[in-house]
């Protein structure tokens, strides 16, 4: 580099961006997307961008993404060593690297490092349960009843107050790690022994479990105004981690008054927390009332998805807010952005075939390793595209094997009837078969594993099953067989659904496909966005 170029580089303000570190379940390529787009926005704004990250399989660690790359661990000591070398610098951005980066905000602040965007205080306000609950009470924003605890005895007291089932999870973790739904005191005590090992310094959150619809929103705030690019409605009900749940934009069943409340809560919360940049909020809707269940003052997995389908370059806008520009100066007002007319479905991608011995039921702890986007002129077509792209072999061939837990049989009945009407021969284990026969539904009975052969494993391995619906039982003996059945389906490449909500979505997609039409017409994202509202300056 010649002397003139060196002098020009010296004159630039320098910003250090923390990446997401080693990619694992819950912290993947979506955060790398955010880190890279942040760097691009910084360089476009005339800043020198430095990345600290240590995964070779990411774009952020490409040699030409940033002005300088430090391939170092994301620990306090290593980051401080890099910052000493890079001094003087304008500040550090932690909100685009997931939980690994955001967890460094407090120790870096203690060492005098300037954190750009949402401060360490704002981040801690969202993560510290007592502070966050006090803020929600002050703002009059509802949340499920519950408290933070640090020992099993206090956890039992809280659970008895709010009633079982309870949702329990450690704070300051990502991907729903160690999150569970517990139904009795014995389960809770067992969980507490495990959770303290996972997160020994953080309190355990014990909340009332609400069986409702989940929805989430990513917000961009400049400290005063708050922009909501869109609201995503989860297809699976509460209890399935957001990273494993299918989601649709715009919402298909949420009422306007519910959406208005969510917009109001997000706007007031962002202002009260002094959020500058991105924030993700997750809601559970009981009736028409949205309850806040989690707030993350950082980017989330849904930022790339929402950016593409709304046309709002969310990371770029958020980075400009972090650098001191207002939303208004960028051409955006606050509030909810107008819905894009073509529905888009986010579907998770799993790697169960490559992960030997891993059980597959969906639950509060994240298991997906990626996600895809399906977009079309209407919701059923978007669903069909998303399911095909996620690896489901559609239209499915062969029979449907149903082994349904007692508590789910009534809900499963109309779904199984519709699958039969679409031409799926039904196979069912004893209890499910008896239930279907009593309801006048034709099915063929198959033996469980414990009942001897030929049994349902022979049916699966024989290629007669094209779809398995297996809902999880609370009976541990039944579940031991259930795990074997699910594993056999994975190894054979047979789609296995453990959520009736996912089965309902599959039905809608298959029914729409059977009714005809060009289901897989390909259009670019830009073609779908054509005619949508957006400031030409951005």
Short mmCIF file of C-alpha atoms in Angstrom, two decimals:
data_model
loop_
_atom_site.label_atom_id
_atom_site.label_comp_id
_atom_site.label_asym_id
_atom_site.label_seq_id
_atom_site.Cartn_x
_atom_site.Cartn_y
_atom_site.Cartn_z
CA UNK A 1 0.00 0.00 0.00
CA UNK A 2 1.45 3.39 -0.95
CA UNK A 3 1.84 6.25 1.50
CA UNK A 4 -1.18 8.16 0.17
CA UNK A 5 -3.49 5.14 0.59
CA UNK A 6 -2.17 4.53 4.10
CA UNK A 7 -2.83 8.13 5.01
CA UNK A 8 -6.37 7.92 3.64
CA UNK A 9 -7.00 4.76 5.67
CA UNK A 10 -5.62 6.40 8.79
CA UNK A 11 -8.05 9.30 8.36
CA UNK A 12 -11.09 7.00 8.40
CA UNK A 13 -12.97 6.27 11.60
CA UNK A 14 -12.58 2.63 12.50
CA UNK A 15 -15.43 0.36 13.68
CA UNK A 16 -14.92 -3.19 14.95
CA UNK A 17 -17.72 -5.73 14.26
CA UNK A 18 -17.97 -8.91 16.33
CA UNK A 19 -19.14 -11.98 14.42
CA UNK A 20 -21.03 -15.01 15.72
CA UNK A 21 -18.10 -17.35 16.30
CA UNK A 22 -18.30 -21.10 15.63
CA UNK A 23 -21.51 -21.91 13.83
CA UNK A 24 -23.74 -24.30 15.74
CA UNK A 25 -27.45 -24.93 16.06
CA UNK A 26 -29.12 -21.66 17.05
CA UNK A 27 -26.29 -19.47 15.82
CA UNK A 28 -25.78 -19.84 12.12
CA UNK A 29 -25.46 -18.24 8.76
CA UNK A 30 -28.22 -15.69 9.39
CA UNK A 31 -25.95 -13.87 11.86
CA UNK A 32 -23.10 -14.02 9.37
CA UNK A 33 -25.45 -12.36 6.86
CA UNK A 34 -26.06 -9.58 9.38
CA UNK A 35 -22.35 -9.12 10.12
CA UNK A 36 -21.48 -8.89 6.42
CA UNK A 37 -24.27 -6.43 5.62
CA UNK A 38 -23.18 -4.32 8.59
CA UNK A 39 -19.63 -4.19 7.22
CA UNK A 40 -20.89 -3.24 3.78
CA UNK A 41 -22.96 -0.42 5.29
CA UNK A 42 -19.99 0.82 7.33
CA UNK A 43 -17.69 0.91 4.31
CA UNK A 44 -20.37 2.63 2.24
CA UNK A 45 -20.64 5.27 4.97
CA UNK A 46 -16.88 5.90 4.81
CA UNK A 47 -15.77 3.90 7.85
CA UNK A 48 -12.97 1.39 8.07
CA UNK A 49 -14.54 -1.94 9.06
CA UNK A 50 -12.71 -4.57 11.11
CA UNK A 51 -14.22 -8.01 11.74
CA UNK A 52 -13.37 -10.39 14.58
CA UNK A 53 -14.66 -13.88 13.83
CA UNK A 54 -13.26 -17.38 13.81
CA UNK A 55 -15.22 -19.61 11.46
CA UNK A 56 -13.72 -20.35 8.03
CA UNK A 57 -17.11 -21.38 6.57
CA UNK A 58 -18.56 -17.86 6.66
CA UNK A 59 -18.61 -14.93 4.27
CA UNK A 60 -17.56 -12.57 7.06
CA UNK A 61 -14.16 -14.32 7.15
CA UNK A 62 -13.59 -13.96 3.39
CA UNK A 63 -10.42 -11.97 2.81
CA UNK A 64 -12.16 -9.17 0.90
CA UNK A 65 -15.30 -8.64 3.03
CA UNK A 66 -13.82 -6.23 5.56
CA UNK A 67 -10.84 -3.89 5.60
CA UNK A 68 -9.21 -6.17 8.15
CA UNK A 69 -10.08 -9.59 9.58
CA UNK A 70 -8.94 -11.05 12.88
CA UNK A 71 -9.49 -14.78 12.94
CA UNK A 72 -9.58 -15.02 16.73
CA UNK A 73 -11.84 -16.56 19.43
CA UNK A 74 -14.71 -14.38 20.60
CA UNK A 75 -13.67 -14.16 24.22
CA UNK A 76 -13.17 -11.02 26.29
CA UNK A 77 -9.41 -11.45 26.46
CA UNK A 78 -8.92 -12.10 22.74
CA UNK A 79 -11.21 -9.26 21.68
CA UNK A 80 -9.42 -6.83 24.03
CA UNK A 81 -6.07 -7.86 22.53
CA UNK A 82 -7.37 -7.06 19.04
CA UNK A 83 -8.80 -3.73 20.22
CA UNK A 84 -5.44 -2.79 21.75
CA UNK A 85 -3.83 -3.42 18.38
CA UNK A 86 -6.51 -1.48 16.48
CA UNK A 87 -6.59 1.59 18.76
CA UNK A 88 -7.69 4.25 18.19
CA UNK A 89 -11.13 3.11 17.02
CA UNK A 90 -14.60 4.66 16.97
CA UNK A 91 -16.36 1.76 18.72
CA UNK A 92 -17.50 -1.85 18.64
CA UNK A 93 -20.77 -3.25 17.23
CA UNK A 94 -22.00 -6.39 19.03
CA UNK A 95 -25.63 -6.72 17.92
CA UNK A 96 -25.12 -8.52 14.59
CA UNK A 97 -23.23 -11.56 15.88
CA UNK A 98 -25.94 -13.36 17.83
CA UNK A 99 -25.72 -14.26 21.51
CA UNK A 100 -21.96 -14.88 21.50
CA UNK A 101 -21.27 -11.28 20.48
CA UNK A 102 -23.99 -9.69 22.61
CA UNK A 103 -22.72 -11.50 25.72
CA UNK A 104 -19.43 -9.60 25.36
CA UNK A 105 -21.11 -6.20 25.69
CA UNK A 106 -20.99 -6.10 29.50
CA UNK A 107 -17.34 -7.18 30.01
CA UNK A 108 -16.17 -4.89 27.20
CA UNK A 109 -18.10 -1.96 28.68
CA UNK A 110 -16.49 -2.63 32.05
CA UNK A 111 -13.09 -2.31 30.36
CA UNK A 112 -14.03 1.06 28.88
CA UNK A 113 -14.76 -0.13 25.33
CA UNK A 114 -17.39 2.04 23.58
CA UNK A 115 -20.32 -0.12 22.40
CA UNK A 116 -22.08 1.44 19.41
CA UNK A 117 -25.86 1.22 19.12
CA UNK A 118 -27.84 -0.26 22.00
CA UNK A 119 -25.75 0.09 25.14
CA UNK A 120 -24.73 -2.64 27.55
CA UNK A 121 -27.37 -1.21 29.89
CA UNK A 122 -30.11 -1.72 27.24
CA UNK A 123 -28.91 -5.26 26.56
CA UNK A 124 -28.83 -6.15 30.25
CA UNK A 125 -32.31 -4.70 30.70
CA UNK A 126 -33.68 -7.26 28.23
CA UNK A 127 -31.70 -10.18 29.66
CA UNK A 128 -32.14 -9.44 33.39
CA UNK A 129 -35.53 -10.85 34.32
CA UNK A 130 -36.30 -8.65 37.31
CA UNK A 131 -35.40 -5.42 35.52
CA UNK A 132 -37.32 -6.44 32.41
CA UNK A 133 -40.46 -7.42 34.32
CA UNK A 134 -40.38 -4.12 36.22
CA UNK A 135 -40.18 -2.25 32.90
CA UNK A 136 -43.11 -4.20 31.42
CA UNK A 137 -45.23 -3.46 34.51
CA UNK A 138 -44.34 0.22 34.24
CA UNK A 139 -45.36 0.27 30.56
CA UNK A 140 -48.51 -1.82 31.13
CA UNK A 141 -47.37 -4.52 28.69
CA UNK A 142 -48.55 -8.08 29.53
CA UNK A 143 -46.29 -11.12 29.83
CA UNK A 144 -46.95 -14.67 31.06
CA UNK A 145 -46.78 -14.98 34.83
CA UNK A 146 -43.49 -16.22 36.17
CA UNK A 147 -40.25 -15.30 37.89
CA UNK A 148 -36.51 -15.89 37.77
CA UNK A 149 -35.09 -18.37 40.29
CA UNK A 150 -31.65 -19.70 41.23
CA UNK A 151 -32.44 -22.96 43.05
CA UNK A 152 -34.88 -25.89 42.83
CA UNK A 153 -36.90 -24.94 45.91
CA UNK A 154 -37.73 -21.47 44.58
CA UNK A 155 -38.58 -23.00 41.19
CA UNK A 156 -41.11 -25.34 42.83
CA UNK A 157 -42.67 -22.42 44.73
CA UNK A 158 -43.10 -20.38 41.54
CA UNK A 159 -44.49 -23.36 39.59
CA UNK A 160 -47.05 -24.05 42.31
CA UNK A 161 -48.14 -20.40 42.22
CA UNK A 162 -48.61 -20.17 38.45
CA UNK A 163 -49.61 -23.80 37.83
CA UNK A 164 -48.27 -26.53 35.54
CA UNK A 165 -47.28 -26.88 32.75
CA UNK A 166 -44.40 -24.39 33.01
CA UNK A 167 -41.88 -23.20 30.46
CA UNK A 168 -38.41 -23.24 32.01
CA UNK A 169 -35.18 -21.90 30.50
CA UNK A 170 -31.86 -20.31 31.44
CA UNK A 171 -31.26 -16.64 30.65
CA UNK A 172 -28.41 -15.41 28.43
CA UNK A 173 -28.52 -18.41 26.06
CA UNK A 174 -29.41 -18.84 22.40
CA UNK A 175 -31.34 -21.39 20.37
CA UNK A 176 -33.61 -22.32 23.28
CA UNK A 177 -30.72 -24.25 24.80
CA UNK A 178 -31.92 -26.22 27.84
CA UNK A 179 -35.49 -24.90 27.39
CA UNK A 180 -38.24 -27.35 28.34
CA UNK A 181 -41.92 -27.61 29.16
CA UNK A 182 -42.38 -29.39 32.50
CA UNK A 183 -45.65 -30.90 33.69
CA UNK A 184 -44.93 -31.91 37.28
CA UNK A 185 -42.70 -31.16 40.28
CA UNK A 186 -40.48 -34.20 39.73
CA UNK A 187 -39.72 -33.06 36.16
CA UNK A 188 -39.00 -29.54 37.39
CA UNK A 189 -36.53 -30.67 40.05
CA UNK A 190 -34.75 -32.90 37.55
CA UNK A 191 -34.60 -30.01 35.07
CA UNK A 192 -33.16 -27.60 37.64
CA UNK A 193 -30.23 -29.92 38.34
CA UNK A 194 -29.42 -29.99 34.64
CA UNK A 195 -30.02 -26.30 33.89
CA UNK A 196 -27.69 -25.08 36.63
CA UNK A 197 -24.89 -27.00 34.90
CA UNK A 198 -25.74 -25.41 31.52
CA UNK A 199 -25.84 -21.84 32.83
CA UNK A 200 -24.40 -21.78 36.37
CA UNK A 201 -24.22 -17.99 36.76
CA UNK A 202 -27.56 -17.07 35.18
CA UNK A 203 -31.01 -17.31 36.77
CA UNK A 204 -33.52 -19.88 35.52
CA UNK A 205 -36.79 -18.45 34.15
CA UNK A 206 -40.01 -20.21 35.18
CA UNK A 207 -43.11 -19.03 33.25
CA UNK A 208 -46.69 -20.11 32.81
CA UNK A 209 -46.91 -22.04 29.55
CA UNK A 210 -49.55 -20.51 27.30
CA UNK A 211 -50.92 -22.78 24.57
CA UNK A 212 -51.49 -20.13 21.94
CA UNK A 213 -50.22 -18.81 18.63
CA UNK A 214 -46.71 -17.44 18.51
CA UNK A 215 -45.69 -14.42 16.48
CA UNK A 216 -42.54 -12.37 16.25
CA UNK A 217 -41.29 -9.09 14.90
CA UNK A 218 -37.90 -7.58 14.12
CA UNK A 219 -37.73 -3.85 14.87
CA UNK A 220 -35.34 -1.13 13.78
CA UNK A 221 -35.05 1.77 16.24
CA UNK A 222 -33.09 5.01 16.19
CA UNK A 223 -33.77 5.65 19.88
CA UNK A 224 -36.96 7.62 19.21
CA UNK A 225 -38.82 6.07 16.28
CA UNK A 226 -39.31 2.34 15.81
CA UNK A 227 -39.90 0.71 12.40
CA UNK A 228 -41.50 -2.75 12.19
CA UNK A 229 -40.82 -4.17 8.69
CA UNK A 230 -43.39 -6.92 9.27
CA UNK A 231 -44.99 -9.35 11.69
CA UNK A 232 -44.43 -13.10 11.25
CA UNK A 233 -47.04 -15.58 12.47
CA UNK A 234 -45.75 -19.01 13.48
CA UNK A 235 -47.56 -22.00 12.02
CA UNK A 236 -46.74 -24.33 14.92
CA UNK A 237 -48.26 -23.32 18.24
CA UNK A 238 -46.35 -22.15 21.29
CA UNK A 239 -43.88 -24.70 22.62
CA UNK A 240 -41.92 -25.14 19.37
CA UNK A 241 -38.75 -23.04 19.21
CA UNK A 242 -39.01 -20.13 16.79
CA UNK A 243 -36.01 -21.44 14.84
CA UNK A 244 -37.80 -24.78 14.27
CA UNK A 245 -41.23 -23.36 13.56
CA UNK A 246 -42.61 -22.49 10.16
CA UNK A 247 -43.69 -18.86 9.92
CA UNK A 248 -45.75 -16.85 7.46
CA UNK A 249 -45.66 -13.18 6.52
CA UNK A 250 -47.99 -11.35 6.52
CA UNK A 251 -50.02 -12.93 9.38
CA UNK A 252 -52.92 -15.07 8.19
CA UNK A 253 -55.11 -15.35 11.31
CA UNK A 254 -54.11 -12.50 13.67
CA UNK A 255 -56.81 -9.87 14.10
CA UNK A 256 -56.09 -6.20 13.28
CA UNK A 257 -56.50 -5.22 16.94
CA UNK A 258 -53.92 -7.86 17.97
CA UNK A 259 -51.47 -6.57 15.36
CA UNK A 260 -52.09 -3.00 16.54
CA UNK A 261 -51.27 -3.99 20.13
CA UNK A 262 -48.07 -5.76 19.05
CA UNK A 263 -46.99 -2.67 17.11
CA UNK A 264 -47.73 -0.41 20.08
CA UNK A 265 -45.92 -2.67 22.57
CA UNK A 266 -42.83 -2.95 20.34
CA UNK A 267 -42.65 0.80 19.74
CA UNK A 268 -43.00 1.77 23.40
CA UNK A 269 -40.59 -0.94 24.53
CA UNK A 270 -37.87 0.06 22.03
CA UNK A 271 -38.10 3.68 23.19
CA UNK A 272 -38.09 2.80 26.90
CA UNK A 273 -35.10 0.48 26.46
CA UNK A 274 -33.26 3.08 24.34
CA UNK A 275 -32.71 0.54 21.57
CA UNK A 276 -30.56 1.81 18.71
CA UNK A 277 -30.36 -0.70 15.87
CA UNK A 278 -32.16 -4.05 15.76
CA UNK A 279 -34.41 -5.78 18.27
CA UNK A 280 -36.41 -9.02 18.03
CA UNK A 281 -39.61 -9.54 20.05
CA UNK A 282 -41.48 -12.83 20.39
CA UNK A 283 -45.15 -12.91 21.38
CA UNK A 284 -47.62 -15.59 22.33
CA UNK A 285 -51.26 -14.75 21.53
CA UNK A 286 -53.97 -16.09 23.84
CA UNK A 287 -57.39 -15.16 22.48
CA UNK A 288 -56.68 -11.78 20.95
CA UNK A 289 -54.18 -10.64 23.59
CA UNK A 290 -50.46 -10.71 22.73
CA UNK A 291 -48.07 -11.46 25.60
CA UNK A 292 -44.37 -10.73 25.31
CA UNK A 293 -42.37 -13.89 26.00
CA UNK A 294 -38.90 -12.80 24.93
CA UNK A 295 -36.99 -9.73 23.77
CA UNK A 296 -33.57 -9.88 22.14
CA UNK A 297 -31.84 -6.47 21.66
CA UNK A 298 -29.91 -7.75 18.63
CA UNK A 299 -30.35 -9.17 15.16
CA UNK A 300 -32.20 -12.47 14.80
CA UNK A 301 -32.45 -15.43 12.42
CA UNK A 302 -35.43 -13.85 10.65
CA UNK A 303 -33.64 -10.66 9.55
CA UNK A 304 -32.49 -12.02 6.13
CA UNK A 305 -35.96 -13.50 5.49
CA UNK A 306 -37.82 -10.32 6.41
CA UNK A 307 -35.36 -8.10 4.52
CA UNK A 308 -35.84 -10.03 1.30
CA UNK A 309 -39.65 -10.15 1.35
CA UNK A 310 -40.27 -6.55 2.46
CA UNK A 311 -37.53 -4.91 0.42
CA UNK A 312 -36.20 -3.08 3.49
CA UNK A 313 -32.40 -3.49 3.85
CA UNK A 314 -32.78 -3.96 7.57
CA UNK A 315 -29.13 -4.32 8.58
CA UNK A 316 -28.12 -1.35 6.45
CA UNK A 317 -30.84 0.83 7.96
CA UNK A 318 -29.99 -0.37 11.49
CA UNK A 319 -26.26 0.28 10.95
CA UNK A 320 -27.00 3.82 9.82
CA UNK A 321 -29.06 4.31 12.99
CA UNK A 322 -26.10 3.03 15.01
CA UNK A 323 -23.90 5.61 13.26
CA UNK A 324 -26.29 8.38 14.31
CA UNK A 325 -28.73 8.74 11.41
CA UNK A 326 -32.44 8.84 12.17
CA UNK A 327 -35.02 6.66 10.48
CA UNK A 328 -36.67 9.80 9.13
CA UNK A 329 -33.44 10.93 7.45
CA UNK A 330 -33.33 7.53 5.71
CA UNK A 331 -36.87 7.90 4.39
CA UNK A 332 -38.73 5.81 6.95
CA UNK A 333 -41.47 6.73 9.40
CA UNK A 334 -42.08 4.71 12.53
CA UNK A 335 -44.73 2.02 12.98
CA UNK A 336 -45.65 -1.06 10.98
CA UNK A 337 -44.54 -1.15 7.35
CA UNK A 338 -47.39 -1.87 4.88
CA UNK A 339 -47.79 -5.58 4.16
CA UNK A 340 -46.29 -6.95 0.97
CA UNK A 341 -49.12 -8.61 -0.95
CA UNK A 342 -47.40 -11.93 -1.80
CA UNK A 343 -47.28 -14.25 1.23
CA UNK A 344 -43.92 -15.76 2.17
CA UNK A 345 -43.34 -18.86 4.31
CA UNK A 346 -40.16 -19.58 6.26
CA UNK A 347 -39.55 -23.28 6.82
CA UNK A 348 -36.78 -24.91 8.86
CA UNK A 349 -34.25 -27.33 7.39
CA UNK A 350 -33.04 -30.21 9.55
CA UNK A 351 -29.99 -32.48 9.30
CA UNK A 352 -31.36 -35.50 11.13
CA UNK A 353 -30.17 -37.95 8.47
CA UNK A 354 -26.59 -36.82 9.13
CA UNK A 355 -26.92 -36.76 12.92
CA UNK A 356 -26.97 -40.41 13.97
CA UNK A 357 -29.08 -41.22 17.01
CA UNK A 358 -30.68 -37.78 17.36
CA UNK A 359 -34.42 -37.80 18.09
CA UNK A 360 -36.51 -35.43 16.03
CA UNK A 361 -39.58 -34.15 17.95
CA UNK A 362 -40.04 -30.40 17.80
CA UNK A 363 -39.95 -28.61 21.14
CA UNK A 364 -38.59 -25.55 22.94
CA UNK A 365 -34.93 -26.39 22.20
CA UNK A 366 -33.81 -25.61 18.66
CA UNK A 367 -32.75 -28.47 16.34
CA UNK A 368 -32.85 -26.99 12.82
CA UNK A 369 -29.63 -26.24 10.96
CA UNK A 370 -30.99 -23.84 8.34
CA UNK A 371 -34.11 -22.33 6.84
CA UNK A 372 -35.60 -21.61 3.44
CA UNK A 373 -38.12 -19.21 1.94
CA UNK A 374 -41.14 -20.01 -0.20
CA UNK A 375 -43.08 -17.13 -1.77
CA UNK A 376 -46.10 -17.12 -4.05
CA UNK A 377 -49.27 -15.26 -4.94
CA UNK A 378 -51.22 -16.94 -2.15
CA UNK A 379 -50.54 -18.69 1.15
CA UNK A 380 -51.14 -22.36 0.08
CA UNK A 381 -48.76 -22.02 -2.89
CA UNK A 382 -46.14 -20.38 -0.71
CA UNK A 383 -46.51 -23.26 1.76
CA UNK A 384 -46.08 -25.81 -1.03
CA UNK A 385 -42.88 -24.13 -2.26
CA UNK A 386 -41.47 -23.86 1.27
CA UNK A 387 -42.12 -27.53 2.06
CA UNK A 388 -40.56 -28.69 -1.22
CA UNK A 389 -37.51 -26.46 -0.67
CA UNK A 390 -37.08 -27.75 2.89
CA UNK A 391 -36.59 -31.27 1.53
CA UNK A 392 -40.07 -32.78 1.80
CA UNK A 393 -40.78 -35.11 -1.12
CA UNK A 394 -44.04 -33.70 -2.52
CA UNK A 395 -46.54 -34.87 -3.59
CA UNK A 396 -46.07 -37.72 -1.12
CA UNK A 397 -46.51 -41.31 -2.23
CA UNK A 398 -47.43 -44.34 -0.15
CA UNK A 399 -49.50 -44.67 2.96
CA UNK A 400 -49.81 -42.54 6.05
CA UNK A 401 -48.74 -44.21 9.29
CA UNK A 402 -50.41 -42.62 12.33
CA UNK A 403 -49.36 -43.22 15.91
CA UNK A 404 -51.06 -40.51 17.92
CA UNK A 405 -50.81 -39.77 21.66
CA UNK A 406 -54.14 -40.04 23.52
CA UNK A 407 -54.31 -36.31 24.21
CA UNK A 408 -53.97 -35.51 20.50
CA UNK A 409 -56.39 -38.05 18.99
CA UNK A 410 -59.45 -35.79 18.84
CA UNK A 411 -57.50 -33.00 17.15
CA UNK A 412 -55.85 -35.43 14.74
CA UNK A 413 -59.14 -37.00 13.60
CA UNK A 414 -60.23 -34.41 10.99
CA UNK A 415 -56.68 -34.19 9.66
CA UNK A 416 -56.44 -37.96 9.15
CA UNK A 417 -59.83 -37.95 7.45
CA UNK A 418 -58.59 -35.30 5.01
CA UNK A 419 -55.39 -37.21 4.26
CA UNK A 420 -57.53 -40.27 3.53
CA UNK A 421 -59.72 -38.17 1.23
CA UNK A 422 -56.58 -37.11 -0.66
CA UNK A 423 -55.86 -40.78 -1.38
CA UNK A 424 -53.50 -41.76 1.44
CA UNK A 425 -54.10 -45.31 2.74
CA UNK A 426 -54.10 -45.09 6.54
CA UNK A 427 -52.06 -47.37 8.81
CA UNK A 428 -52.38 -47.04 12.58
CA UNK A 429 -51.11 -48.67 15.77
CA UNK A 430 -53.58 -50.24 18.22
CA UNK A 431 -54.93 -47.28 20.18
CA UNK A 432 -55.06 -44.97 17.17
CA UNK A 433 -56.61 -47.72 15.02
CA UNK A 434 -59.34 -48.37 17.60
CA UNK A 435 -60.08 -44.66 17.84
CA UNK A 436 -60.33 -44.28 14.06
CA UNK A 437 -62.57 -47.35 13.76
CA UNK A 438 -64.90 -46.00 16.45
CA UNK A 439 -65.12 -42.77 14.43
CA UNK A 440 -65.92 -44.63 11.21
CA UNK A 441 -62.54 -44.07 9.56
CA UNK A 442 -61.04 -46.94 7.56
CA UNK A 443 -57.46 -47.85 8.48
CA UNK A 444 -55.22 -50.91 8.59
CA UNK A 445 -53.90 -51.91 12.01
CA UNK A 446 -50.17 -52.50 12.43
CA UNK A 447 -48.25 -53.89 15.39
CA UNK A 448 -46.10 -51.76 17.64
CA UNK A 449 -42.45 -52.79 17.99
CA UNK A 450 -43.14 -54.47 21.34
CA UNK A 451 -46.01 -56.51 19.85
CA UNK A 452 -43.73 -58.52 17.57
CA UNK A 453 -43.41 -58.73 13.82
CA UNK A 454 -44.43 -57.90 11.30
CA UNK A 455 -44.71 -54.43 12.84
CA UNK A 456 -44.59 -50.80 11.82
CA UNK A 457 -40.79 -50.83 11.39
CA UNK A 458 -41.21 -53.52 8.74
CA UNK A 459 -43.83 -51.31 7.08
CA UNK A 460 -41.47 -48.32 7.05
CA UNK A 461 -38.44 -50.25 5.81
CA UNK A 462 -40.62 -52.00 3.22
CA UNK A 463 -41.34 -48.69 1.51
CA UNK A 464 -45.10 -48.75 2.13
CA UNK A 465 -45.11 -45.56 4.23
CA UNK A 466 -44.85 -42.15 2.58
CA UNK A 467 -45.61 -40.08 5.67
CA UNK A 468 -45.41 -40.67 9.43
CA UNK A 469 -47.41 -38.61 11.92
CA UNK A 470 -46.23 -39.36 15.43
CA UNK A 471 -47.15 -37.05 18.29
CA UNK A 472 -45.10 -37.25 21.46
CA UNK A 473 -46.53 -39.08 24.46
CA UNK A 474 -45.89 -38.23 28.10
CA UNK A 475 -45.62 -41.97 28.82
CA UNK A 476 -41.87 -42.73 28.89
CA UNK A 477 -42.37 -46.38 27.89
CA UNK A 478 -44.37 -45.35 24.84
CA UNK A 479 -41.77 -42.70 24.01
CA UNK A 480 -38.93 -45.21 23.94
CA UNK A 481 -40.71 -46.93 21.04
CA UNK A 482 -41.65 -43.55 19.55
CA UNK A 483 -37.98 -42.59 19.30
CA UNK A 484 -37.20 -45.83 17.45
CA UNK A 485 -40.06 -45.26 15.03
CA UNK A 486 -39.02 -41.67 14.29
CA UNK A 487 -35.38 -42.68 13.82
CA UNK A 488 -36.42 -45.42 11.37
CA UNK A 489 -38.41 -42.90 9.33
CA UNK A 490 -35.41 -40.55 9.15
CA UNK A 491 -33.06 -43.31 8.04
CA UNK A 492 -35.55 -44.44 5.39
CA UNK A 493 -36.15 -40.84 4.18
CA UNK A 494 -39.81 -40.88 5.20
CA UNK A 495 -41.11 -37.44 6.29
CA UNK A 496 -42.03 -37.53 9.98
CA UNK A 497 -44.27 -34.88 11.53
CA UNK A 498 -44.52 -34.57 15.31
CA UNK A 499 -46.69 -31.43 15.30
CA UNK A 500 -50.32 -31.51 14.17
CA UNK A 501 -49.96 -27.87 13.14
CA UNK A 502 -47.30 -28.87 10.61
CA UNK A 503 -49.57 -31.68 9.39
CA UNK A 504 -52.37 -29.14 8.93
CA UNK A 505 -50.06 -26.92 6.86
CA UNK A 506 -49.02 -29.90 4.73
CA UNK A 507 -52.66 -30.72 4.09
CA UNK A 508 -53.37 -27.18 2.93
CA UNK A 509 -50.42 -27.31 0.53
CA UNK A 510 -51.34 -30.76 -0.85
CA UNK A 511 -55.00 -29.85 -1.24
CA UNK A 512 -54.06 -26.72 -3.16
CA UNK A 513 -51.70 -28.72 -5.37
CA UNK A 514 -54.40 -31.31 -6.12
CA UNK A 515 -56.83 -28.59 -7.12
CA UNK A 516 -54.48 -27.68 -9.95
CA UNK A 517 -52.59 -24.63 -11.06
CA UNK A 518 -48.94 -23.91 -11.69
CA UNK A 519 -47.70 -24.48 -8.14
CA UNK A 520 -44.01 -23.97 -8.77
CA UNK A 521 -43.91 -20.92 -11.00
CA UNK A 522 -40.58 -19.28 -10.34
CA UNK A 523 -40.29 -15.53 -9.85
CA UNK A 524 -37.46 -13.49 -8.42
CA UNK A 525 -37.78 -11.67 -5.11
CA UNK A 526 -37.60 -8.38 -7.03
CA UNK A 527 -40.56 -9.44 -9.18
CA UNK A 528 -42.59 -10.14 -6.05
CA UNK A 529 -41.60 -6.74 -4.68
CA UNK A 530 -42.56 -4.90 -7.86
CA UNK A 531 -45.16 -2.29 -7.03
CA UNK A 532 -44.50 -2.37 -3.28
CA UNK A 533 -44.05 0.89 -1.37
CA UNK A 534 -40.53 1.97 -0.52
CA UNK A 535 -38.36 5.10 -0.40
CA UNK A 536 -36.31 5.46 -3.56
CA UNK A 537 -33.41 6.90 -1.57
CA UNK A 538 -32.72 3.64 0.26
#
